[in-house]
Coordinates of N, CA and C in Angstrom, one line a residue:
M1 N 22.9 -45.3 18.2 CA 21.3 -45.3 18.8 C 21.6 -45.1 19.8
S2 N 21.9 -46.4 20.5 CA 22.1 -46.3 22.1 C 22.9 -44.5 22.5
R3 N 24.1 -44.3 21.9 CA 25.0 -43.3 22.2 C 24.0 -41.9 21.6
L4 N 23.4 -41.7 20.4 CA 22.8 -40.5 20.4 C 21.8 -40.3 21.9
A5 N 20.9 -41.2 22.3 CA 19.8 -41.4 23.0 C 20.7 -40.8 24.7
L6 N 21.5 -41.5 24.8 CA 22.2 -40.9 25.8 C 23.1 -39.3 25.9
L7 N 23.3 -38.8 24.4 CA 23.4 -37.3 24.5 C 22.6 -36.6 24.5
L8 N 21.2 -36.9 24.1 CA 20.4 -36.2 23.9 C 19.9 -36.0 25.5
A9 N 20.0 -37.3 26.5 CA 19.8 -36.9 27.6 C 20.6 -36.3 28.9
L10 N 21.9 -36.3 28.1 CA 22.5 -35.7 29.2 C 22.7 -33.9 28.9
L11 N 22.3 -34.0 27.3 CA 22.2 -32.6 26.9 C 20.7 -32.0 27.8
L12 N 19.5 -32.8 27.8 CA 18.3 -32.6 28.7 C 18.7 -32.3 30.2
A13 N 19.7 -32.9 31.0 CA 19.5 -32.8 32.0 C 20.4 -31.6 32.2
V14 N 21.2 -31.2 31.6 CA 22.2 -30.0 32.2 C 21.4 -28.9 32.7
P15 N 20.5 -28.4 31.6 CA 19.6 -26.8 32.0 C 19.0 -26.9 32.7
A16 N 18.6 -28.5 33.1 CA 17.3 -28.6 34.5 C 18.2 -28.5 35.8
A17 N 19.6 -29.2 35.8 CA 20.4 -28.9 37.0 C 20.4 -27.8 37.2
A18 N 20.4 -26.8 36.2 CA 21.1 -25.4 35.8 C 20.4 -24.5 36.4
Q19 N 19.4 -24.5 36.6 CA 18.3 -23.8 36.4 C 17.3 -23.2 38.0
T20 N 18.7 -23.3 38.9 CA 18.8 -22.8 40.4 C 19.8 -21.7 40.3
A21 N 19.7 -20.9 41.8 CA 20.9 -20.2 41.9 C 20.9 -20.5 43.6
H22 N 22.1 -19.9 44.3 CA 22.5 -20.3 45.6 C 22.5 -19.2 46.5
V23 N 21.7 -19.3 47.7 CA 22.4 -17.8 48.2 C 22.6 -18.5 49.8
R24 N 23.4 -17.1 50.5 CA 23.7 -17.2 51.7 C 23.9 -16.6 52.6
V25 N 22.9 -15.9 53.3 CA 22.6 -14.9 54.4 C 24.1 -15.3 55.5
E26 N 24.6 -13.9 55.5 CA 25.3 -13.7 56.4 C 24.6 -12.7 57.8
A27 N 24.1 -13.3 59.0 CA 23.8 -12.9 60.1 C 24.4 -14.1 61.3
E28 N 24.1 -13.3 62.6 CA 24.4 -14.1 63.8 C 23.6 -15.0 64.3
A29 N 22.3 -15.0 63.3 CA 21.5 -15.7 63.8 C 19.7 -15.3 62.9
G30 N 18.8 -16.7 63.0 CA 17.8 -16.0 62.3 C 17.3 -17.5 61.0
E31 N 16.0 -17.2 60.5 CA 15.5 -18.1 59.4 C 15.4 -17.2 58.1
V32 N 16.1 -18.3 56.7 CA 15.9 -17.4 55.8 C 14.5 -17.8 55.0
W33 N 13.6 -16.5 54.7 CA 12.7 -17.2 54.0 C 12.9 -16.3 52.5
V34 N 12.5 -16.8 51.1 CA 13.1 -16.7 50.2 C 11.2 -16.6 49.7
D35 N 10.9 -15.4 48.8 CA 9.5 -15.1 48.6 C 8.6 -15.8 49.2
G36 N 8.1 -15.6 50.7 CA 7.4 -16.0 51.7 C 7.6 -17.2 52.4
D37 N 8.6 -17.9 51.4 CA 9.0 -19.5 51.9 C 10.0 -19.9 52.6
R38 N 10.2 -20.7 53.7 CA 11.4 -20.5 54.9 C 12.3 -21.7 54.1
V39 N 13.3 -21.4 53.9 CA 14.0 -22.1 52.9 C 15.6 -22.5 53.5
G40 N 16.1 -22.2 54.7 CA 17.1 -22.6 55.3 C 17.0 -21.5 57.1
R41 N 18.3 -21.6 57.4 CA 18.9 -20.8 58.1 C 19.9 -19.9 58.2
A42 N 20.2 -19.0 58.7 CA 21.1 -18.0 58.5 C 22.8 -19.0 58.3
G43 N 23.5 -18.5 57.5 CA 24.6 -19.2 57.2 C 25.1 -20.6 56.5
E44 N 23.3 -20.6 56.0 CA 23.2 -22.0 55.3 C 23.0 -21.4 53.6
W45 N 23.7 -22.2 53.1 CA 23.7 -22.1 51.5 C 21.7 -22.7 51.4
V46 N 21.3 -21.8 50.6 CA 19.7 -22.5 50.4 C 19.7 -22.1 48.4
E47 N 19.0 -22.9 48.5 CA 18.5 -22.5 46.9 C 17.4 -21.7 45.9
A48 N 17.8 -21.0 45.5 CA 16.5 -20.4 44.7 C 16.3 -20.2 43.1
A49 N 15.3 -19.9 43.2 CA 15.3 -19.6 41.5 C 15.7 -18.3 41.0
P50 N 16.2 -18.5 39.8 CA 16.5 -17.0 39.2 C 15.4 -16.3 38.9
G51 N 15.8 -14.8 39.2 CA 15.1 -13.8 39.0 C 14.9 -13.0 40.0
V52 N 14.4 -11.8 39.9 CA 14.3 -10.7 41.5 C 13.3 -11.3 42.7
R53 N 14.2 -11.6 43.8 CA 13.5 -12.4 44.9 C 13.4 -11.7 46.2
D54 N 12.5 -11.8 47.0 CA 12.4 -11.3 48.3 C 12.9 -11.9 49.4
L55 N 14.3 -11.5 50.0 CA 14.6 -12.6 51.0 C 15.0 -11.8 52.3
T56 N 14.4 -12.7 53.2 CA 14.0 -12.1 54.4 C 14.5 -12.8 55.7
L57 N 14.9 -12.1 56.5 CA 15.3 -12.6 57.7 C 14.9 -12.5 58.9
V58 N 14.3 -13.6 59.4 CA 13.3 -13.5 60.3 C 13.9 -14.2 61.8
E59 N 14.0 -13.4 62.6 CA 14.6 -14.3 64.2 C 14.2 -15.1 64.8
D60 N 12.7 -15.5 64.6 CA 12.0 -16.8 64.7 C 10.2 -16.8 64.3
S61 N 10.2 -17.6 63.6 CA 9.1 -17.1 63.2 C 7.9 -18.2 64.3
Q62 N 8.4 -18.6 65.0 CA 7.4 -18.9 66.3 C 7.2 -18.4 67.1
T63 N 7.5 -17.4 67.3 CA 7.1 -16.3 68.6 C 6.6 -15.3 67.7
W64 N 6.3 -14.9 69.0 CA 4.9 -13.4 68.6 C 5.1 -12.2 68.4
D65 N 5.3 -11.5 66.9 CA 6.1 -10.4 66.4 C 7.3 -10.5 66.3
P66 N 8.2 -11.5 65.8 CA 9.6 -11.7 65.7 C 10.0 -10.3 65.1
R67 N 11.1 -10.2 65.1 CA 11.8 -9.0 64.5 C 12.3 -9.4 62.8
R68 N 12.1 -9.2 62.0 CA 12.8 -9.1 60.6 C 13.1 -8.0 59.8
A69 N 14.1 -8.6 59.0 CA 14.6 -7.4 58.2 C 14.4 -8.1 56.4
Q70 N 14.3 -7.2 55.8 CA 13.8 -7.9 54.5 C 14.8 -6.9 53.2
T71 N 15.0 -7.6 52.1 CA 15.7 -7.2 51.1 C 15.5 -7.9 49.9
Q72 N 15.5 -7.0 48.5 CA 15.2 -7.7 47.3 C 16.6 -7.6 46.9
V73 N 16.8 -9.8 45.9 CA 18.2 -9.7 45.2 C 17.7 -10.0 43.7
T74 N 18.8 -10.0 42.7 CA 18.4 -10.0 41.8 C 19.2 -11.9 41.5
L75 N 18.7 -12.5 41.3 CA 19.7 -13.9 41.0 C 19.4 -14.4 39.6
A76 N 20.7 -14.7 38.9 CA 20.5 -15.5 37.6 C 21.5 -17.2 37.8
T77 N 21.4 -17.7 36.7 CA 21.4 -19.2 36.9 C 22.7 -19.5 37.4
G78 N 22.8 -20.4 38.1 CA 24.1 -20.5 38.7 C 24.6 -19.6 39.8
D79 N 24.2 -18.9 39.9 CA 25.0 -17.7 40.6 C 24.7 -18.3 42.2
S80 N 25.8 -18.1 43.0 CA 26.0 -18.0 44.3 C 26.4 -16.8 44.9
L81 N 25.1 -16.5 46.1 CA 25.6 -15.1 46.3 C 25.5 -14.8 48.1
V82 N 25.9 -14.6 47.9 CA 26.4 -13.8 50.3 C 25.8 -12.4 50.0
V83 N 24.8 -12.2 51.2 CA 23.8 -11.2 51.5 C 24.2 -11.0 52.9
R84 N 24.3 -10.1 53.0 CA 24.5 -9.6 54.7 C 23.0 -8.6 55.2
I85 N 22.6 -9.4 56.0 CA 21.5 -8.6 56.4 C 21.4 -8.7 58.3
A86 N 21.3 -7.5 58.8 CA 21.2 -7.4 60.0 C 19.7 -7.0 60.5
L87 N 19.2 -8.0 61.6 CA 18.0 -7.8 62.0 C 17.9 -6.3 62.9
P88 N 16.4 -5.9 62.8 CA 16.5 -4.3 63.4 C 16.8 -4.6 64.9
V89 N 17.1 -3.6 66.2 CA 16.7 -3.4 66.6 C 15.4 -3.1 67.7
R90 N 14.8 -3.5 68.6 CA 13.5 -3.5 69.2 C 13.6 -2.2 70.4
L91 N 12.5 -1.5 69.9 CA 13.2 0.1 70.9 C 11.7 -0.1 71.6
R92 N 11.9 0.0 73.2 CA 10.4 -0.1 74.1 C 10.4 1.6 74.3
V93 N 9.4 1.9 74.2 CA 9.4 3.6 74.0 C 8.0 3.6 75.5
E94 N 8.0 4.4 76.6 CA 7.2 4.4 77.6 C 7.1 5.8 77.7
T95 N 6.3 6.8 78.4 CA 5.8 7.7 78.7 C 5.4 7.7 80.2
L96 N 5.4 8.7 80.5 CA 4.9 9.5 81.9 C 4.4 10.8 82.1
P97 N 3.4 10.7 81.8 CA 2.2 9.7 82.2 C 2.0 8.9 80.9
I98 N 1.2 7.6 81.6 CA 0.8 6.8 80.5 C 0.3 7.2 79.2
R99 N 0.2 6.8 77.8 CA -1.1 6.6 76.7 C -0.8 8.1 76.2
A100 N 0.6 8.2 76.3 CA 0.7 9.8 75.3 C 1.1 9.3 73.8
T101 N 0.4 10.2 73.1 CA 0.9 9.7 71.6 C 2.4 10.1 70.9
I102 N 2.6 9.1 70.6 CA 4.2 8.9 70.0 C 4.5 9.1 68.4
V103 N 5.3 9.8 68.0 CA 5.4 10.3 66.6 C 7.0 10.1 66.2
R104 N 7.3 9.7 65.3 CA 8.7 9.7 64.6 C 8.9 10.3 63.8
Q105 N 10.0 11.2 64.1 CA 10.2 12.3 63.0 C 11.6 11.4 62.3
G106 N 11.5 11.7 60.8 CA 12.1 11.2 59.8 C 12.2 11.7 58.7
P107 N 13.2 11.7 57.8 CA 13.7 12.5 56.7 C 12.0 12.6 55.3
E108 N 11.3 11.4 55.8 CA 10.7 11.3 55.3 C 9.4 12.2 55.5
G109 N 9.4 12.6 56.5 CA 8.1 13.2 57.2 C 7.9 12.3 59.0
L110 N 6.4 12.8 59.4 CA 6.5 11.9 60.7 C 5.6 11.2 60.7
D111 N 5.5 10.1 61.2 CA 4.8 8.6 61.1 C 4.4 8.6 63.0
T112 N 3.0 8.5 62.6 CA 2.4 8.7 64.0 C 2.2 6.8 64.2
L113 N 2.8 6.3 65.7 CA 3.3 5.4 65.9 C 2.1 4.7 67.0
G114 N 1.5 5.4 67.7 CA 0.6 5.1 68.5 C 0.8 5.7 69.9
L115 N -0.3 4.9 70.5 CA 0.1 5.2 72.2 C 1.1 4.2 73.0
A116 N 2.4 5.3 73.8 CA 2.6 4.5 74.9 C 2.0 3.7 75.5
P117 N 2.9 2.8 76.3 CA 3.8 2.0 76.0 C 3.6 1.2 74.8
L118 N 4.8 1.2 73.8 CA 4.6 0.8 72.5 C 6.1 0.1 72.3
T119 N 6.5 -0.6 71.5 CA 7.9 -0.6 70.6 C 7.9 -0.9 69.2
L120 N 9.1 0.0 68.7 CA 9.5 -0.1 67.7 C 10.4 -0.3 66.7
D121 N 10.8 -1.1 65.7 CA 12.1 -1.5 65.3 C 12.6 -0.7 64.2
A122 N 14.1 -0.4 64.9 CA 14.9 0.3 63.9 C 16.4 -0.2 63.5
D123 N 16.7 0.1 62.0 CA 18.1 -0.4 61.7 C 18.9 0.0 62.7
A124 N 19.8 -1.0 62.9 CA 21.5 -1.1 63.5 C 22.1 0.3 62.9
G125 N 22.4 0.8 64.0 CA 22.7 2.3 63.9 C 22.4 3.3 63.8
E126 N 21.2 3.4 63.5 CA 20.1 4.6 63.5 C 19.5 4.9 64.4
S127 N 19.8 6.3 64.5 CA 19.3 6.9 65.8 C 17.9 7.3 65.6
V128 N 17.2 7.6 66.6 CA 15.5 7.7 66.2 C 15.3 8.7 67.0
V129 N 14.4 9.6 66.4 CA 13.9 11.2 67.0 C 12.5 10.8 67.7
L130 N 11.6 11.2 68.5 CA 10.4 10.3 68.8 C 9.5 12.1 69.8
V131 N 8.9 12.3 69.2 CA 7.8 13.1 69.9 C 6.5 12.5 70.3
A132 N 6.5 12.9 72.1 CA 5.6 12.7 72.9 C 4.7 13.8 73.3
S133 N 3.2 13.2 73.0 CA 2.1 14.9 73.4 C 0.9 14.1 73.7
L134 N 0.2 15.1 74.5 CA -0.8 14.4 75.5 C -1.5 16.0 75.8
D135 N -2.9 15.8 75.9 CA -3.7 16.9 76.4 C -3.1 17.3 77.7
G136 N -2.9 18.3 78.1 CA -3.1 18.6 79.3 C -1.2 19.1 79.7
Y137 N -0.3 18.7 78.6 CA 0.9 18.5 79.0 C 1.7 19.1 78.1
E138 N 3.1 19.2 78.5 CA 4.0 19.6 77.0 C 4.3 18.4 76.0
S139 N 4.3 19.1 75.2 CA 4.9 18.1 74.0 C 6.7 17.7 74.4
V140 N 6.7 16.4 74.3 CA 8.6 16.3 74.4 C 8.9 15.8 73.3
R141 N 10.2 16.3 72.7 CA 10.9 15.6 71.8 C 12.3 15.3 72.1
Q142 N 12.6 13.7 71.8 CA 13.9 13.7 72.4 C 14.6 12.7 71.2
S143 N 16.0 12.8 70.7 CA 16.3 12.3 70.4 C 17.0 10.6 70.7
V144 N 16.9 9.7 70.2 CA 16.9 8.1 71.0 C 18.5 8.0 69.7
E145 N 19.2 7.2 71.2 CA 20.7 7.1 70.0 C 20.3 5.4 69.9
A146 N 21.4 5.4 68.7 CA 21.6 4.3 68.3 C 21.7 2.9 69.5
G147 N 21.0 1.7 69.0 CA 20.9 0.4 70.1 C 20.3 0.6 71.1
Q148 N 20.1 1.8 71.5 CA 19.1 1.9 72.7 C 18.1 1.1 72.8
A149 N 17.8 0.1 73.7 CA 16.6 -0.9 73.8 C 15.5 0.0 74.4
R150 N 15.5 1.2 75.2 CA 14.5 1.6 76.1 C 14.7 3.0 76.2
V151 N 13.1 3.7 76.3 CA 14.0 5.0 76.9 C 12.2 5.7 77.1
T152 N 12.3 6.3 78.2 CA 11.2 6.7 78.9 C 11.0 8.6 79.1
L153 N 10.1 8.9 77.9 CA 9.6 10.4 78.0 C 8.9 10.9 78.7
V154 N 8.9 11.9 79.2 CA 8.5 12.7 80.3 C 7.9 13.9 80.2
L155 N 6.4 13.9 80.4 CA 5.5 14.9 79.8 C 5.6 16.0 80.9
P156 N 5.9 17.1 81.1 CA 5.9 18.3 81.8 C 4.3 18.6 82.1
L157 N 3.8 18.8 83.0 CA 2.3 19.8 82.9 C 2.2 21.3 82.2
L158 N 1.5 21.5 81.4 CA 1.3 22.8 81.3 C 1.2 23.9 82.1
E159 N 1.7 25.2 82.2 CA 1.5 26.0 83.2 C -0.1 26.4 83.8
D160 N -1.0 26.4 82.7 CA -2.4 26.3 82.9 C -2.9 25.6 84.1
A161 N -2.1 24.5 84.0 CA -2.7 23.3 84.8 C -2.7 23.0 86.4
V162 N -2.2 24.1 86.8 CA -1.6 23.9 87.6 C -2.8 24.8 88.2
P163 N -3.4 24.2 89.6 CA -4.4 24.6 90.4 C -4.2 26.0 90.8
E164 N -5.4 27.0 91.2 CA -5.1 28.1 91.2 C -4.4 28.1 92.5
V165 N -5.0 27.6 93.6 CA -4.8 27.4 94.7 C -2.8 27.6 95.2
A166 N -2.3 27.1 94.1 CA -0.9 26.9 94.3 C -0.5 28.3 93.9
L167 N -1.3 29.1 93.0 CA -0.9 30.9 93.0 C -0.8 31.9 93.5
L168 N -1.9 31.4 95.0 CA -2.0 32.8 95.6 C -1.3 32.9 97.0
P169 N -0.5 33.7 97.4 CA 0.5 34.1 97.8 C 0.0 34.2 99.7
T170 N 0.9 34.3 100.4 CA 0.2 34.0 102.3 C 0.8 34.7 102.4
E171 N 0.4 35.4 103.6 CA 0.2 36.7 104.8 C 0.7 35.7 106.0
R172 N 1.4 34.6 106.1 CA 1.7 34.0 107.4 C 2.9 34.7 107.5
S173 N 3.7 34.2 109.2 CA 4.9 34.5 109.3 C 5.9 33.4 108.3
T174 N 7.1 33.8 109.1 CA 7.8 33.1 108.1 C 8.2 31.5 108.3
L175 N 8.3 31.6 109.7 CA 7.9 30.2 110.4 C 6.4 29.2 109.7
G176 N 5.7 29.7 109.6 CA 4.5 29.4 109.0 C 4.7 29.0 107.5
R177 N 5.4 29.9 106.7 CA 5.5 29.7 105.3 C 6.8 28.6 105.4
T178 N 7.7 28.3 106.1 CA 8.7 27.2 106.0 C 8.0 26.3 106.1
L179 N 7.3 26.3 107.2 CA 6.7 24.7 107.7 C 5.6 24.4 106.4
I180 N 4.9 25.1 105.8 CA 4.5 24.9 104.6 C 5.2 24.3 103.7
D181 N 6.0 25.0 103.0 CA 6.9 24.8 102.3 C 7.7 23.2 102.2
M182 N 8.1 22.9 103.6 CA 8.5 21.6 103.9 C 7.6 20.6 103.8
G183 N 6.1 21.0 104.3 CA 5.1 20.0 103.9 C 5.1 19.6 102.6
I184 N 4.9 20.4 101.9 CA 5.1 20.7 100.5 C 6.1 19.9 99.1
A185 N 7.0 20.1 100.3 CA 8.5 19.1 99.4 C 8.1 17.7 100.1
A186 N 7.8 17.4 101.0 CA 8.0 16.2 101.6 C 6.6 15.6 100.9
A187 N 5.3 16.2 100.9 CA 4.6 15.5 99.5 C 4.7 15.3 98.2
T188 N 5.7 16.2 98.0 CA 6.2 16.1 96.7 C 7.4 14.5 96.3
L189 N 8.1 14.5 97.0 CA 9.3 13.8 97.0 C 8.1 12.3 97.7
T190 N 6.9 12.3 97.9 CA 6.8 10.8 98.4 C 5.7 10.7 97.1
A191 N 5.0 11.8 96.3 CA 4.4 11.2 95.5 C 5.5 11.2 94.3
G192 N 6.6 11.7 94.2 CA 7.5 11.5 93.1 C 8.0 9.8 93.3
A193 N 8.2 8.9 94.7 CA 8.5 8.1 95.1 C 7.2 6.7 94.5
V194 N 5.8 7.2 95.1 CA 5.1 6.5 94.3 C 5.0 6.4 93.1
A195 N 4.8 7.2 92.6 CA 4.8 7.4 90.4 C 6.0 6.4 90.2
V196 N 7.3 6.4 90.9 CA 8.4 5.3 90.2 C 8.3 4.2 90.7
R197 N 7.8 4.0 91.9 CA 7.2 2.6 92.0 C 6.2 1.8 91.6
Y198 N 5.4 2.6 91.4 CA 4.1 2.1 90.6 C 4.5 1.5 89.1
K199 N 4.9 2.7 88.8 CA 4.8 2.6 87.1 C 6.4 1.1 86.7
F200 N 7.4 1.2 87.6 CA 8.3 -0.1 87.7 C 7.1 -1.1 87.6
R201 N 6.7 -1.4 88.5 CA 5.7 -2.2 88.8 C 4.8 -2.8 88.1
A202 N 3.9 -1.5 87.0 CA 3.3 -1.8 86.1 C 4.2 -2.2 84.7
D203 N 5.3 -1.4 84.5 CA 6.3 -2.3 83.1 C 6.8 -3.8 83.5
E204 N 6.6 -4.0 84.7 CA 7.3 -4.9 84.7 C 6.0 -6.2 84.3
L205 N 4.9 -5.8 84.9 CA 3.5 -6.7 84.7 C 3.7 -6.9 82.9
D206 N 3.3 -5.4 82.4 CA 3.5 -5.3 81.4 C 4.1 -6.4 80.7
D207 N 5.6 -6.1 81.0 CA 6.4 -7.0 79.8 C 6.2 -8.7 79.6
R208 N 5.8 -9.0 81.4 CA 5.1 -10.7 81.3 C 3.8 -10.8 80.9
Y209 N 3.2 -9.6 80.8 CA 1.9 -9.7 79.7 C 1.7 -10.4 78.1
R210 N 3.2 -9.2 78.0 CA 3.0 -9.4 76.5 C 3.9 -10.6 76.3
T211 N 5.0 -11.4 77.5 CA 5.8 -12.0 76.8 C 5.7 -13.6 77.0
E212 N 5.4 -14.3 76.0 CA 5.3 -15.6 75.8 C 6.2 -16.5 77.2
G213 N 5.7 -17.8 77.9 CA 6.3 -18.5 78.5 C 6.2 -17.9 80.0
F214 N 5.8 -16.7 80.2 CA 5.4 -16.4 81.6 C 3.4 -16.3 81.6
A215 N 3.6 -17.3 83.3 CA 1.7 -17.2 83.4 C 0.9 -16.2 82.7
E216 N 1.7 -14.9 82.9 CA 0.7 -13.9 83.3 C 0.7 -13.6 81.7
F217 N 1.1 -14.2 80.6 CA 1.3 -14.1 79.2 C -0.2 -13.9 78.9
G218 N -1.1 -13.1 78.2 CA -2.6 -12.6 77.3 C -3.5 -12.4 78.8
D219 N -3.3 -12.3 79.8 CA -4.3 -12.6 81.2 C -4.5 -11.4 81.0
E220 N -6.4 -11.2 80.7 CA -6.7 -9.7 80.4 C -6.8 -9.4 82.1
S221 N -7.2 -10.2 83.3 CA -6.6 -9.3 84.8 C -5.5 -8.5 84.6
V222 N -4.6 -9.4 84.4 CA -3.5 -8.6 84.6 C -3.0 -7.3 83.7
R223 N -4.0 -7.1 82.1 CA -3.5 -6.0 81.9 C -4.5 -5.1 82.3
Q224 N -5.3 -5.2 83.1 CA -6.4 -4.4 83.7 C -5.3 -3.9 85.3
E225 N -4.9 -4.6 85.8 CA -3.5 -4.2 86.7 C -3.3 -3.4 86.4
V226 N -2.4 -3.4 85.4 CA -1.4 -2.7 84.5 C -1.7 -1.1 84.3
L227 N -3.4 -1.6 83.5 CA -3.8 0.0 83.4 C -3.7 0.9 85.1
S228 N -4.1 -0.1 86.1 CA -4.7 0.8 87.3 C -3.5 1.1 87.7
L229 N -2.4 0.2 87.8 CA -1.1 0.4 88.1 C -0.7 2.3 87.6
D230 N -0.5 2.0 86.1 CA -0.2 3.1 85.4 C -1.4 4.1 85.8
R231 N -2.3 4.3 86.0 CA -3.2 5.6 86.5 C -2.8 6.2 87.6
T232 N -2.6 5.2 88.6 CA -2.4 5.7 90.0 C -0.6 6.5 89.5
S233 N 0.1 6.0 89.1 CA 1.7 6.5 88.8 C 1.1 7.9 88.4
T234 N 0.3 7.6 87.5 CA -0.2 8.9 86.9 C -0.4 10.6 87.4
I235 N -1.1 9.9 88.2 CA -1.9 10.4 90.1 C -0.7 11.2 90.4
A236 N 0.0 10.0 90.9 CA 1.1 10.8 91.6 C 2.0 11.5 90.9
L237 N 2.2 11.3 89.6 CA 3.3 12.3 88.9 C 2.3 13.7 89.0
G238 N 1.3 13.7 88.8 CA 0.8 15.4 88.5 C 0.7 15.5 90.0
A239 N 0.8 14.9 90.9 CA 0.6 15.8 91.9 C 2.0 16.0 92.5
M240 N 3.1 15.2 92.2 CA 4.6 15.7 92.4 C 4.6 17.2 91.3
Q241 N 4.7 17.1 90.3 CA 4.3 18.5 89.4 C 3.6 19.2 89.9
V242 N 2.9 19.4 90.6 CA 2.0 20.3 91.2 C 2.6 21.0 92.2
G243 N 3.1 19.9 92.8 CA 4.3 20.3 94.0 C 5.6 21.3 93.7
I244 N 6.0 20.6 92.9 CA 7.4 21.4 92.3 C 6.8 22.4 91.8
G245 N 5.8 22.9 91.0 CA 5.5 24.2 90.6 C 4.9 24.8 91.7
A246 N 4.1 24.9 92.5 CA 3.6 25.3 93.7 C 5.0 25.4 95.1
L247 N 6.1 25.1 95.2 CA 7.1 25.5 95.8 C 7.7 26.4 94.9
A248 N 7.7 26.4 93.6 CA 8.6 27.5 92.9 C 7.5 28.6 92.6
L249 N 7.1 28.4 92.8 CA 5.6 30.4 92.9 C 5.9 30.6 94.1
R250 N 5.7 29.9 95.2 CA 6.0 30.3 96.8 C 7.4 30.9 97.0
F251 N 8.5 30.6 96.5 CA 9.7 31.0 96.5 C 10.0 32.4 95.5
V252 N 9.1 32.5 94.4 CA 9.5 33.6 93.8 C 8.2 34.8 94.1
L253 N 7.4 34.6 94.8 CA 6.6 35.4 95.3 C 6.6 35.7 96.6
R254 N 7.6 35.5 97.0 CA 8.1 35.7 98.5 C 8.4 37.1 98.8

């Protein structure tokens, strides 16, 4: 009788122990989640119930907006499955001037991402086509190579946005025209330098505002300073473009 009881216990224990599968995610680093539950880290064997499961690799769940990649796997009882998952490449998109609308072009159509500056995640090895548009400026379309971490799209002013004063021909002497051209060129170069300087400063503060660990993280006053710097950079950029347009028109009308 004791042998029969032992045999029954063994038969009951075998199915219970076998009602699992094992998965290992091949990746450089990251956390492994199965159906929304954290079960381990990349490179480790983890248990999962048989069936169709959502397998997610998360860069670091303790950080703000971590990169993540997800796939679906079908597991059978007793399976030992190795799955390769690559985290996406995070791309920072900026525009001059700031707050242009960014649209992503893809095989499935257009996807409006929002106002620059912003970030988007793209699959490793995948190029991205972006279109930036803003009232008063020409739209810009640019292809971003795979693996690139940052891109800046510069939107030129529309032709009808050039002030009328820049369209008027001059009747002054050659020397006078030359001096005016030199003055416009100097002002244009200065405006360009100011635009670049303020833009870089705004980007630096914006990164600190958005990144945990910096004293400026989440500070509203820093955000206001970023917007102020961007506005100044935009004004300087507009002045530079007007100067370039004025010089071109003066050259044509000579």
